Short mmCIF file of C-alpha atoms (C1' of nucleotides) in Angstrom, two decimals:
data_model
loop_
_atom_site.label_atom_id
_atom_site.label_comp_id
_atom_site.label_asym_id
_atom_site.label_seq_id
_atom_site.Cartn_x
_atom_site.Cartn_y
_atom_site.Cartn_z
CA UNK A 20 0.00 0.00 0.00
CA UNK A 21 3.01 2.27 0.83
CA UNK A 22 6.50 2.59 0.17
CA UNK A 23 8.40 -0.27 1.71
CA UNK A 24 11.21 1.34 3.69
CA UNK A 25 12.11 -0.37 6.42
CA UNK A 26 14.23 1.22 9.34
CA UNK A 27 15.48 -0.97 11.17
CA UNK A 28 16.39 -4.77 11.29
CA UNK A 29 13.41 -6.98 11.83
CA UNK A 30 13.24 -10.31 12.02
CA UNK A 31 15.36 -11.30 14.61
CA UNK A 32 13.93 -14.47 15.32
CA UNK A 33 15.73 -15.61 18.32
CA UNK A 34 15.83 -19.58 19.43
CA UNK A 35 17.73 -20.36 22.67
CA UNK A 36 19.52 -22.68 23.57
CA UNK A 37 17.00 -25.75 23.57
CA UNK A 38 15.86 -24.79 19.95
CA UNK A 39 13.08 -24.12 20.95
CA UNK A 40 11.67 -20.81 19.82
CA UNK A 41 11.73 -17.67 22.55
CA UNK A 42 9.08 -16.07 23.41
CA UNK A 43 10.12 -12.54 22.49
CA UNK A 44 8.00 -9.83 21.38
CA UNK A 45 7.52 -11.00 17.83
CA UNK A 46 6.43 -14.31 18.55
CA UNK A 47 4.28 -13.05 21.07
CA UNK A 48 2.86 -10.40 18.35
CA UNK A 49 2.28 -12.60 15.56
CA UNK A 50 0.20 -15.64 17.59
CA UNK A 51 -1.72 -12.43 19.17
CA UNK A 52 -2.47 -10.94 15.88
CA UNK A 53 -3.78 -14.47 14.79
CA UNK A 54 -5.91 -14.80 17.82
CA UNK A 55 -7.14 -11.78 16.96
CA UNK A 56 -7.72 -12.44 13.14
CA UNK A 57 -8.92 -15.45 13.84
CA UNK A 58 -11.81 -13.85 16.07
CA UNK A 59 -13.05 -11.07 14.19
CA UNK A 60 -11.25 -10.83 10.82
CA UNK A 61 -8.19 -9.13 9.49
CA UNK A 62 -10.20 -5.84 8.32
CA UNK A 63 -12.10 -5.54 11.59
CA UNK A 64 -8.86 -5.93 13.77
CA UNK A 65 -7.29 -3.44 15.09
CA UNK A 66 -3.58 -2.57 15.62
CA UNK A 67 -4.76 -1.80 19.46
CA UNK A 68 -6.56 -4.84 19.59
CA UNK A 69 -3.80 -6.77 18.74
CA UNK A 70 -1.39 -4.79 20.73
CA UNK A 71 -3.51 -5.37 23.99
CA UNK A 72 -3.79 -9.08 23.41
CA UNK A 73 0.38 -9.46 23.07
CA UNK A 74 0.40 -7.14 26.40
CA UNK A 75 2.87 -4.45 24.71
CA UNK A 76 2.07 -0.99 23.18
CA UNK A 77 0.81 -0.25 20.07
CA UNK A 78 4.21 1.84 18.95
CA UNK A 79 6.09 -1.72 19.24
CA UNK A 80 4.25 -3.26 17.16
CA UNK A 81 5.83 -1.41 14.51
CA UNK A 82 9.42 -2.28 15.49
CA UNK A 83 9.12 -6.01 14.46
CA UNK A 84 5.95 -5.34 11.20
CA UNK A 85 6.33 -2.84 8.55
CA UNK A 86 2.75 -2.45 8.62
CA UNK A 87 -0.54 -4.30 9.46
CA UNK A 88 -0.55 -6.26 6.23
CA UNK A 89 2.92 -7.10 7.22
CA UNK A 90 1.72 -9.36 9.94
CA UNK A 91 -0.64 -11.68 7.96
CA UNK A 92 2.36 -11.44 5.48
CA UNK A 93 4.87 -12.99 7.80
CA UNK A 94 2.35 -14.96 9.58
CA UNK A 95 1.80 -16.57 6.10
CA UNK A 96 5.03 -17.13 5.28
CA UNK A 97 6.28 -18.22 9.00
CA UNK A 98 3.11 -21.02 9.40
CA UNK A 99 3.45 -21.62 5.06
CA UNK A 100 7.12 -23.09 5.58
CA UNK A 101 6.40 -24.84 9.03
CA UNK A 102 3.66 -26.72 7.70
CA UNK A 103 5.15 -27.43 4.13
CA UNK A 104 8.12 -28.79 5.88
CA UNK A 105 5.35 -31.32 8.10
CA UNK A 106 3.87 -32.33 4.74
CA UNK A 107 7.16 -32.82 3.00
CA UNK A 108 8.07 -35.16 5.34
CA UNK A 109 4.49 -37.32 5.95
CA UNK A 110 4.61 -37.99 2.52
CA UNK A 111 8.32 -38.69 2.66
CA UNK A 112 8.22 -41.16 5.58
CA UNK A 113 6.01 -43.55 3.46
CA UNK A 114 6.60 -46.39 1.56
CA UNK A 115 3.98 -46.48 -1.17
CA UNK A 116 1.65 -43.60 -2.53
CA UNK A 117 -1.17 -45.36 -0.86
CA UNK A 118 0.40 -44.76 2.42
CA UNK A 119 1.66 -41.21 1.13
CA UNK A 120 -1.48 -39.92 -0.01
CA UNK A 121 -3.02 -40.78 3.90
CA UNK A 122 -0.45 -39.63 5.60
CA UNK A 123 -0.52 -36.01 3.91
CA UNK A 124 -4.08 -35.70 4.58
CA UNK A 125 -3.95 -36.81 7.87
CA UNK A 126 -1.14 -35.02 8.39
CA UNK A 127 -2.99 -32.03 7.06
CA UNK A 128 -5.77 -32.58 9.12
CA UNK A 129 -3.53 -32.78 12.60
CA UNK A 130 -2.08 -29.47 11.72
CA UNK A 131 -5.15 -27.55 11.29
CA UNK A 132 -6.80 -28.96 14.57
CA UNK A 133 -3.16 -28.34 16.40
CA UNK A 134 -3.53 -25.03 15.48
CA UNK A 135 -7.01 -23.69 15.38
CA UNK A 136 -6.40 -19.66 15.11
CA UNK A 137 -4.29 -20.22 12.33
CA UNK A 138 -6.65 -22.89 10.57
CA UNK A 139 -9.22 -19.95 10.64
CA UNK A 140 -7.22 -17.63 9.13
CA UNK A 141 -6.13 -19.82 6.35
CA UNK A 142 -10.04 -20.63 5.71
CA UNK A 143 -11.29 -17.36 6.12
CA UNK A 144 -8.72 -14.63 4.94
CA UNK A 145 -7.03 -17.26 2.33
CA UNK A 146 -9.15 -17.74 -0.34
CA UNK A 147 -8.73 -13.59 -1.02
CA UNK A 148 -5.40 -15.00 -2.89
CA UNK A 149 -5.31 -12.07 -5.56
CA UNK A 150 -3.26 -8.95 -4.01
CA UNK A 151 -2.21 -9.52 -0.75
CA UNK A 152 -0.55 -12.66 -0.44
CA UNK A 153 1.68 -14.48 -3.08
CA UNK A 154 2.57 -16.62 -0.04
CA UNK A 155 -0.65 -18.28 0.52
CA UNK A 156 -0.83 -19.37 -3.34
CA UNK A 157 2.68 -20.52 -2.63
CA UNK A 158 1.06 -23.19 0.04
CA UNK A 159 -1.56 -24.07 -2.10
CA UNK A 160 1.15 -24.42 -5.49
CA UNK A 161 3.44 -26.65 -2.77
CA UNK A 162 0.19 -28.94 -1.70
CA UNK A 163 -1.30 -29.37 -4.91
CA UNK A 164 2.33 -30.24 -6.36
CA UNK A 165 3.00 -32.90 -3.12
CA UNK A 166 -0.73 -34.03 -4.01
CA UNK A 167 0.16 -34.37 -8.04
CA UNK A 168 3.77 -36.04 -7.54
CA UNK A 169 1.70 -38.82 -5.06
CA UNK A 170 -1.30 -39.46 -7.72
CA UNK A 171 1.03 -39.92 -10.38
CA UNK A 172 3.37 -42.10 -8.40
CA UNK A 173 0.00 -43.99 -7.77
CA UNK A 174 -0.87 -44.39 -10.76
CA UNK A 175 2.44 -45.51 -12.07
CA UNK A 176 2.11 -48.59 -8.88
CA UNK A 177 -1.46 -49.11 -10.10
CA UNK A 178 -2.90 -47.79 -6.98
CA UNK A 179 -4.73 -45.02 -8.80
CA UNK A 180 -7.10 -44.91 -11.79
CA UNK A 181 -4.67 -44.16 -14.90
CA UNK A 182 -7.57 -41.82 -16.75
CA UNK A 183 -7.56 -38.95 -14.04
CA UNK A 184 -7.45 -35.47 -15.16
CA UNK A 185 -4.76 -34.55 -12.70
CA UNK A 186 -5.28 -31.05 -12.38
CA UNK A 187 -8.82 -31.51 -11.55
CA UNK A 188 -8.22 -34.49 -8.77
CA UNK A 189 -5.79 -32.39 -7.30
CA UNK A 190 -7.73 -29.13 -6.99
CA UNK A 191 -10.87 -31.31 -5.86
CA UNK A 192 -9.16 -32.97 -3.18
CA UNK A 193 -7.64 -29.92 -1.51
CA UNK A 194 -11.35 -28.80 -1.45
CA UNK A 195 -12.16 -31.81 -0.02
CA UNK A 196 -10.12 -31.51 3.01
CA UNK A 197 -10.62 -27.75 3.36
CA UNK A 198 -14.23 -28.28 3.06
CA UNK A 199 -13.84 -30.79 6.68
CA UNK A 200 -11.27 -28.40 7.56
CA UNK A 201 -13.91 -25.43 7.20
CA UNK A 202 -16.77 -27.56 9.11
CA UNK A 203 -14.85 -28.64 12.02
CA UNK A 204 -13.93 -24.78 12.45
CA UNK A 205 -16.91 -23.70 12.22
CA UNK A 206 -18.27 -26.11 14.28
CA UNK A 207 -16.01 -24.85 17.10
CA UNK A 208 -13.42 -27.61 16.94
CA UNK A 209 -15.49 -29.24 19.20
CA UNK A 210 -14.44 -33.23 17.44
CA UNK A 211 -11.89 -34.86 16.34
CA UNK A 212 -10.59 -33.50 13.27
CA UNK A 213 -7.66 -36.30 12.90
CA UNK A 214 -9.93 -38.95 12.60
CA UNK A 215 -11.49 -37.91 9.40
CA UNK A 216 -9.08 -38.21 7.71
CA UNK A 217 -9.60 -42.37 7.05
CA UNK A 218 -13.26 -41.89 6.08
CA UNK A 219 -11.82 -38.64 3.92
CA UNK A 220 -9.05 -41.02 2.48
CA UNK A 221 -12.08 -43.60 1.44
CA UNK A 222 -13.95 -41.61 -0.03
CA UNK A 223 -11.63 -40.41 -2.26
CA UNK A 224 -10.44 -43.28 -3.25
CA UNK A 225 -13.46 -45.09 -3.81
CA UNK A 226 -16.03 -42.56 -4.56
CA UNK A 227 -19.63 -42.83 -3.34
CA UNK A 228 -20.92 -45.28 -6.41
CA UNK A 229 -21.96 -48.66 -5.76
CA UNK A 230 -20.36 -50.83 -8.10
CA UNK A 231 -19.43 -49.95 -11.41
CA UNK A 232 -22.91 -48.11 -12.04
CA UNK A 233 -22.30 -44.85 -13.27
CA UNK A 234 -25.03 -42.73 -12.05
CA UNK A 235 -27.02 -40.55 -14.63
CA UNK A 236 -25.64 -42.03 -17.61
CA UNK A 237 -28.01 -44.81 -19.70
CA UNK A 238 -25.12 -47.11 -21.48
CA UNK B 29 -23.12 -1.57 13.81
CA UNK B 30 -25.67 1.36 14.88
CA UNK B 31 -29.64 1.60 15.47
CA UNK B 32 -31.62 -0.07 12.97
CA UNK B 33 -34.29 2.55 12.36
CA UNK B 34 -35.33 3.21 8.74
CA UNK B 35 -36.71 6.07 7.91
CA UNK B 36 -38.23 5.11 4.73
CA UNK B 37 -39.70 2.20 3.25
CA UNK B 38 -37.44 0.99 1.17
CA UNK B 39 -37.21 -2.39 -0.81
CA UNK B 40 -39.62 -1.68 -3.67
CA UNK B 41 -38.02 -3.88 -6.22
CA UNK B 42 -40.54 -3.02 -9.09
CA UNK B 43 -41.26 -5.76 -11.59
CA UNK B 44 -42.50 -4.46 -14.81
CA UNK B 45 -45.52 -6.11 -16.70
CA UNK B 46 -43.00 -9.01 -18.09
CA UNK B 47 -41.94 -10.21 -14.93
CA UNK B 48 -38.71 -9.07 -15.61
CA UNK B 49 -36.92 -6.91 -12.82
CA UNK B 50 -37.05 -3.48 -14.19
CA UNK B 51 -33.77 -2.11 -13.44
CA UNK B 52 -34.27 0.39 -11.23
CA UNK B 53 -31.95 2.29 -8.74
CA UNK B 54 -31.89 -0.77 -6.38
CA UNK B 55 -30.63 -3.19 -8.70
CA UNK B 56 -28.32 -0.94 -10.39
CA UNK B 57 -26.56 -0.40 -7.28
CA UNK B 58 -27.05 -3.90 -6.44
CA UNK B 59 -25.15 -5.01 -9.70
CA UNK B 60 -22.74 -2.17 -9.19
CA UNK B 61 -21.98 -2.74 -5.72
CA UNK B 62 -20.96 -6.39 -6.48
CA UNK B 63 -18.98 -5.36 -9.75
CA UNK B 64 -16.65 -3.63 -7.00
CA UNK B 65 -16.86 -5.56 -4.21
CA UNK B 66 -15.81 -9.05 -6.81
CA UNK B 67 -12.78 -6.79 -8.04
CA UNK B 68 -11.85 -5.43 -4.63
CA UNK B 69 -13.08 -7.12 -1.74
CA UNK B 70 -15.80 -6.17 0.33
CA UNK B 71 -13.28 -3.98 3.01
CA UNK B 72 -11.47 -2.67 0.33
CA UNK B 73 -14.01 -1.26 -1.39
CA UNK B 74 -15.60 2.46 -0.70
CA UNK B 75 -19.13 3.71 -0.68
CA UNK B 76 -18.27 6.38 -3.17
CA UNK B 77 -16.92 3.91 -6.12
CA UNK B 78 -19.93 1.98 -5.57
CA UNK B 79 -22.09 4.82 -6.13
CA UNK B 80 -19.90 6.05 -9.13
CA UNK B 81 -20.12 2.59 -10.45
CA UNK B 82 -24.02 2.76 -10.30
CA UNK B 83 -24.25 6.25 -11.71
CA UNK B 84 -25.82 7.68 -8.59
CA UNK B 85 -24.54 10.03 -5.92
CA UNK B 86 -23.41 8.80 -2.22
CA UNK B 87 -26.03 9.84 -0.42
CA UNK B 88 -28.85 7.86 -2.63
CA UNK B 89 -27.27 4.35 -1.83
CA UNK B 90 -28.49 5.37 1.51
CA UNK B 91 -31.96 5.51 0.30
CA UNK B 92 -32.04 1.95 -0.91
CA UNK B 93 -29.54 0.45 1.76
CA UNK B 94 -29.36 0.66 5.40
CA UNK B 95 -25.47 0.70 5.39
CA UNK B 96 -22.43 -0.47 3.84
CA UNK B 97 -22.98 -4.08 5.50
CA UNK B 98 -26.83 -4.22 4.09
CA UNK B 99 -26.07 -4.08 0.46
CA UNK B 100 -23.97 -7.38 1.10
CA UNK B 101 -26.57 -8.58 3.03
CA UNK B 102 -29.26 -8.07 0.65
CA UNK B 103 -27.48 -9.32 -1.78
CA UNK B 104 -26.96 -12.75 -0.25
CA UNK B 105 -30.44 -12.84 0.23
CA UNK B 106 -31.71 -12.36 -3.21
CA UNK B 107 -29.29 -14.64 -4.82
CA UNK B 108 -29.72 -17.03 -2.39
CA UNK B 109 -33.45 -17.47 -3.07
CA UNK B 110 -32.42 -16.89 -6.78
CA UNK B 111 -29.91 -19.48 -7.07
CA UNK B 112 -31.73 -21.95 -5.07
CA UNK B 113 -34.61 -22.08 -7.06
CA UNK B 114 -32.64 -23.61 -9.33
CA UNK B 115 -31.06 -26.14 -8.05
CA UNK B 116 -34.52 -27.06 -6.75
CA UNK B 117 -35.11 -27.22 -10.00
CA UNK B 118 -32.62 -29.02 -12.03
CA UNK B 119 -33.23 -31.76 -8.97
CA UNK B 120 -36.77 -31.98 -9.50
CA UNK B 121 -37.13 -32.34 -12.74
CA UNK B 122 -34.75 -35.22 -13.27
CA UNK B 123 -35.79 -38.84 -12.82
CA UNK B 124 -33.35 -41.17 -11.08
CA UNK B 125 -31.12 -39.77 -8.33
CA UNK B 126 -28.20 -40.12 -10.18
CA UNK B 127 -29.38 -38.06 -12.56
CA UNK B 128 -30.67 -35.35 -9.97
CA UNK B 129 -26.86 -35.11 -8.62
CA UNK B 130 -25.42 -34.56 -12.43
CA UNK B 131 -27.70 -31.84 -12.23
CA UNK B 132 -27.32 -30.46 -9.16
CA UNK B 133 -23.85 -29.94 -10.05
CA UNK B 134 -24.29 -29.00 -13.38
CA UNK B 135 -26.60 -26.15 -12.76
CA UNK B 136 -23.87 -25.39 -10.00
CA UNK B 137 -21.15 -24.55 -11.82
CA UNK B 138 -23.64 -23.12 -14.57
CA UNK B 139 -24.98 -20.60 -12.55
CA UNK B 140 -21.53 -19.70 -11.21
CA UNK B 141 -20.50 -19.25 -14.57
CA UNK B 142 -23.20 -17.21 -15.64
CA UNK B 143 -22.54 -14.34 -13.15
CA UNK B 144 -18.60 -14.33 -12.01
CA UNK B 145 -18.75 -11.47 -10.10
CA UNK B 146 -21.54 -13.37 -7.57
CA UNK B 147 -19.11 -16.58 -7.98
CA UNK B 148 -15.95 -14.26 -6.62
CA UNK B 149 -17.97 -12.62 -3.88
CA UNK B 150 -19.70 -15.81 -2.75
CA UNK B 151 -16.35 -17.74 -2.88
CA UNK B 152 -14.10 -14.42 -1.21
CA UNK B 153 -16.24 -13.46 0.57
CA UNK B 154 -18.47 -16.30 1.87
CA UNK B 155 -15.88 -18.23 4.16
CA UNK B 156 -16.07 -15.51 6.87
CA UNK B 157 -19.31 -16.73 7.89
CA UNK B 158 -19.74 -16.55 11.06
CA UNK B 159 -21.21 -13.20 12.20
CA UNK B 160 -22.00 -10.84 9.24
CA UNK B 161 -24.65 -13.24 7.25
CA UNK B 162 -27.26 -16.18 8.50
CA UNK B 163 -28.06 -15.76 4.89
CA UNK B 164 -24.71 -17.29 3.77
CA UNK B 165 -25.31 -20.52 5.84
CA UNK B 166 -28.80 -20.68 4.63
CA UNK B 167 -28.01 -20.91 1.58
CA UNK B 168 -25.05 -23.71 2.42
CA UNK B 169 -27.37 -25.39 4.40
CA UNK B 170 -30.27 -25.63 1.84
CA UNK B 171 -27.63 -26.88 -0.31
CA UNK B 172 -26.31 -29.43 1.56
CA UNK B 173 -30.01 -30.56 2.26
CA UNK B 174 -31.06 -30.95 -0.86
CA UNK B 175 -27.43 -33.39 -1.59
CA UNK B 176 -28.15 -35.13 1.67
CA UNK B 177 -31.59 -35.82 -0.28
CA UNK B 178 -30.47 -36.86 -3.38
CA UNK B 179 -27.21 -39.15 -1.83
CA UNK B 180 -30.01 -40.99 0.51
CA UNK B 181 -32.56 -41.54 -2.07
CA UNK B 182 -29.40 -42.60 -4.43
CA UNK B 183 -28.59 -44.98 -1.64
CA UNK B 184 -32.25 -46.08 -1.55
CA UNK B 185 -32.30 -47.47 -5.37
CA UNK B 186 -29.05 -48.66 -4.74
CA UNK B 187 -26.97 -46.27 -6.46
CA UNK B 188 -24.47 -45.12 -4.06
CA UNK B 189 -22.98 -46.99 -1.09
CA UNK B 190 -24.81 -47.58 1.93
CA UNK B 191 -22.15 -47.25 4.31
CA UNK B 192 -21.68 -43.75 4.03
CA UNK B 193 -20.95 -40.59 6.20
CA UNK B 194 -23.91 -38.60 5.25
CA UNK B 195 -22.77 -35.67 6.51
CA UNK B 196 -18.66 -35.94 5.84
CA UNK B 197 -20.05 -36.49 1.96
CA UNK B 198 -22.13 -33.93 1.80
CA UNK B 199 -19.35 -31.07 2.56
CA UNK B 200 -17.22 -32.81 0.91
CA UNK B 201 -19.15 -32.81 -2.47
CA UNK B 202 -19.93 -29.17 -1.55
CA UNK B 203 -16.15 -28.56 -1.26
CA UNK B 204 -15.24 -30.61 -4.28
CA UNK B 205 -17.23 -28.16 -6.32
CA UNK B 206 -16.44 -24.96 -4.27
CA UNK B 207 -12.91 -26.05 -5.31
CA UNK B 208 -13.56 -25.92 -9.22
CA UNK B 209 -14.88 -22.76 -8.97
CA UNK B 210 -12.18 -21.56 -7.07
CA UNK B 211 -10.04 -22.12 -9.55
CA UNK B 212 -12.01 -21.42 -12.71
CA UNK B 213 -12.71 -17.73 -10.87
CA UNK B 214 -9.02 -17.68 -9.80
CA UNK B 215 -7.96 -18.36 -13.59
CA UNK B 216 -10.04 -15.45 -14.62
CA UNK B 217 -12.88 -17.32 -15.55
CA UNK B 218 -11.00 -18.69 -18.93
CA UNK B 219 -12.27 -22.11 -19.64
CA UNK B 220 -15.89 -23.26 -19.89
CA UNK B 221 -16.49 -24.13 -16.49
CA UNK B 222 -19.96 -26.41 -17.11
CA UNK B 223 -18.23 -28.81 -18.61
CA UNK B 224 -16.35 -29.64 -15.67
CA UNK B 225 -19.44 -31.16 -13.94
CA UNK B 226 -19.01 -34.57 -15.74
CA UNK B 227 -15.53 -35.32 -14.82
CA UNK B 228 -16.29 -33.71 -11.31
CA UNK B 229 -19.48 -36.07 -11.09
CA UNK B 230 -17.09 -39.22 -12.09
CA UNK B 231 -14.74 -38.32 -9.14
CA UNK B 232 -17.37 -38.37 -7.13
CA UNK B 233 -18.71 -41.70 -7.85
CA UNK B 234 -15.75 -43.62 -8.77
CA UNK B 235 -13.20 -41.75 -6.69
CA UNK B 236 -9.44 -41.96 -8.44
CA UNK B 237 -8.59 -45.58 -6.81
CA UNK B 238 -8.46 -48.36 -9.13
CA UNK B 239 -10.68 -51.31 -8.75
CA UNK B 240 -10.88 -52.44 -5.07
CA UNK B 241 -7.71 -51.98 -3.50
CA UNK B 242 -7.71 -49.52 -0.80
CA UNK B 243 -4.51 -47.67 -0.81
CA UNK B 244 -2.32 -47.73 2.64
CA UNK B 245 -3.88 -50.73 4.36
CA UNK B 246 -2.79 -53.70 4.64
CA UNK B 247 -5.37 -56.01 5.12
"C1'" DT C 8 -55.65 24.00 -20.28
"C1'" DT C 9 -52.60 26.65 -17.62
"C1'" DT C 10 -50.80 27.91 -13.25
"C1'" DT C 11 -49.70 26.96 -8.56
"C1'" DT C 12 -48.58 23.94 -4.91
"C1'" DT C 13 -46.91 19.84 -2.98
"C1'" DT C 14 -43.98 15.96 -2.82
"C1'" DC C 15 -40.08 13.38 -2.41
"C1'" DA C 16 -36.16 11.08 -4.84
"C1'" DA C 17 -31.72 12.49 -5.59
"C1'" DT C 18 -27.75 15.03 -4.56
"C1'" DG C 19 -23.00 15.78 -2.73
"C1'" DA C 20 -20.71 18.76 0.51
"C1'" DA C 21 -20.11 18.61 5.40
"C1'" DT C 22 -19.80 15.81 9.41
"C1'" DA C 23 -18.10 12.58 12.54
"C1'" DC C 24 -15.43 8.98 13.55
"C1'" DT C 25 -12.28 5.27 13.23
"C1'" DC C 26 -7.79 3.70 13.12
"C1'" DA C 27 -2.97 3.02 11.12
"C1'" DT C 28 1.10 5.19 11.82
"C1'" DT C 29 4.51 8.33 13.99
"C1'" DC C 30 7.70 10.22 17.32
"C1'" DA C 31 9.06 12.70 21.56
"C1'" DT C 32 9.63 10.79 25.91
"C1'" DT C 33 10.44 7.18 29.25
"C1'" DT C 34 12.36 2.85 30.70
"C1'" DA C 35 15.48 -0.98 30.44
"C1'" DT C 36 19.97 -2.95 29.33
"C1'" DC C 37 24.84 -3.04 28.89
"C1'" DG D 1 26.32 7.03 31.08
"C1'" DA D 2 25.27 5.49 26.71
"C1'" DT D 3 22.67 2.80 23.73
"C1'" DA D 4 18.60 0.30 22.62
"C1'" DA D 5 13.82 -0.90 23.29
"C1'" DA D 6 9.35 0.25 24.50
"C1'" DT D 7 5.73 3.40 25.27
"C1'" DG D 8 1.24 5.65 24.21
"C1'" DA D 9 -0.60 10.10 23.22
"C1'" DA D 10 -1.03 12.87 19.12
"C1'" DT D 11 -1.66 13.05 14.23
"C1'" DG D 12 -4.14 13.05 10.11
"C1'" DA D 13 -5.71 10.42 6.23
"C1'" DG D 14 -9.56 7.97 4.75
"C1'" DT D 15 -14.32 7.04 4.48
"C1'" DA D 16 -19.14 5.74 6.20
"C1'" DT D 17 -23.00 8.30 7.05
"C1'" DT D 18 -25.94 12.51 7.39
"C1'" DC D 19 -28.88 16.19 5.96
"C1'" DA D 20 -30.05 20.75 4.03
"C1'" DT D 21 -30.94 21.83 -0.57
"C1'" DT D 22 -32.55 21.05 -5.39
"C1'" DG D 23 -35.63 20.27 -9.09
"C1'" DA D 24 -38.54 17.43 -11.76
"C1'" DA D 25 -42.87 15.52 -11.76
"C1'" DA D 26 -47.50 14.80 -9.74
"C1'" DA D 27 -51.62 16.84 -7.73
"C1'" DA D 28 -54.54 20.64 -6.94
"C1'" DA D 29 -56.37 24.92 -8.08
"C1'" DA D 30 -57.44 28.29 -11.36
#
DNA sequence: TTTTTTTCAATGAATACTCATTCATTTATC
DNA sequence: GATAAATGAATGAGTATTCATTGAAAAAAA
């Protein structure tokens, strides 16, 4: 929206000792500002919002984000490459694509319920794509590629139907899981997500036909 | 946001002697309003391009609309009934269930097609739910209904499979299909999205495994 | 019919308010 | 004591909403 000039060093991501990540201020911002988000929306939050929900003042928010789009920026890119790198290695950690293609939905599944702020923001705010955020269609390009390189490795073991129009399974299974995804948000995250993920799996693999009868059609 | 008093009747959406909707102010801004809010976003966009997208001055958008929020509003609710009428109808008037779910989803993506800016507001703008429109998740709901219908009578003549998650399959087919549009909308509305519906449908029934073997168990 | 009066949709400048952003000052750290 | 970090009140840009005014058309009066 503005000029991007930034004055001072950001993004000093500190991890101690144990690896495991501090708590400084902007880790403390960032899961506030997704609380936040999460609750009302990005448009309806407010810097002072966010900036009483971290517990710091609304001046120091601006010494670790260039901006309030800044935040859902590196939000997106921080939870993008965390996640990815969860995915990457589900699907890695498998033997066949059988076994790949349930562990990256289940696997997708157990981060989204692990996480439910974020899992609101990516349903709600995501689907924007357009201006805003080249990061979140950078998710989506990773997942659908993870989800393409397992059908075709399926189809190549004869797991998978060899007549698949590849783009299409792979955009219709994302929806798929965002579509649970969506429901168990909205729902409050009240069940277990996880454990849709094997009627999920069936269903995609076998489709809701009885048979061989292909509905609607007269042969 | 404030008091909802009205000060004037409003709502007088005029049909001429045709039954057509005579395109008075109302719809004009209607039209106009989601023109802008498809190419901006709802937050983005401003009361004053709205009006200069309709032809009419600020202050007469308030003579039609209670606020900024209502013309969204109102909008979900007359495409909502809109819409749904057809699907009501492209169910009723087929035969055999399997038939009524090709043309559920035909007339689906049809309609989608046939008005993109409603298909990028509905799709942007929809997964906020929660607070700002009852009217979205009426119109989800009847829509799900009306698959849970057609899935149970298809399990009924022995179409589909009886051992089925009614309610996982019907937001999953729902997301399926939100997921096409998705990308036909995201693509800029290219390729003729109708004629997605038959490979869609065949996903749905078949699913992408082949024959019986269910990938990543080992039975 | 012509003239006068009433009406009320439409206007858009003025208002009121919300918030993102800044920066002089204070507090903490070394 | 010097440097860095944090503060939060002040700023002002942006914009939703209001409302006094206009004028064209309908109704009433002539």
């Amino acid at each position: 929206m503005n000029e991007y000039s930034l004055k001072k060093k950001v993004v000093n991501m500190v991890l101690d000792t144990n690896g495991k990540e501090k708590t400084d201020k902007h880790h403390k911002i960032l899961e506030a500002a997704i609380k936040v988000f999460a609750e009302q929306g990005f448009f309806r939050s407010t810097i002072s919002q966010i900036a009483k929900e971290a517990g710091v003042a609304d001046g120091t928010i601006y010494l670790y984000f260039k901006n309030k789009d800044d935040i859902l920026l590196q939000f997106y890119s921080y939870k993008t490459r965390k996640i990815f790198n969860k995915f990457r290695e589900a699907v890695d950690k498998a033997e066949n694509s059988g076994e790949k293609f349930r562990n990256l939905i289940r696997c997708h599944l157990r981060e989204f319920q692990g996480d439910r702020n974020m899992a609101v923001v990516y349903i709600a705010e995501a689907r924007k794509g357009q201006h805003l955020d080249p990061l979140l269609d950078e998710l989506t390009k990773m997942y659908l590629d993870v989800l393409g390189e397992v059908v075709e490795q399926g189809q190549a073991e004869g797991l998978f139907r060899k007549d698949l129009y590849i783009s299409l399974v792979k955009r219709y299974i994302l929806g798929g899981v965002e579509a649970i995804i969506s429901t168990w948000v909205y729902a409050g995250g009240k069940y277990d997500l996880e454990s849709m993920a094997d009627p999920l799996v069936d269903l995609f693999l076998r489709g809701i036909g009885s048979n061989d009868v292909v509905a609607g059609e007269t042969p």
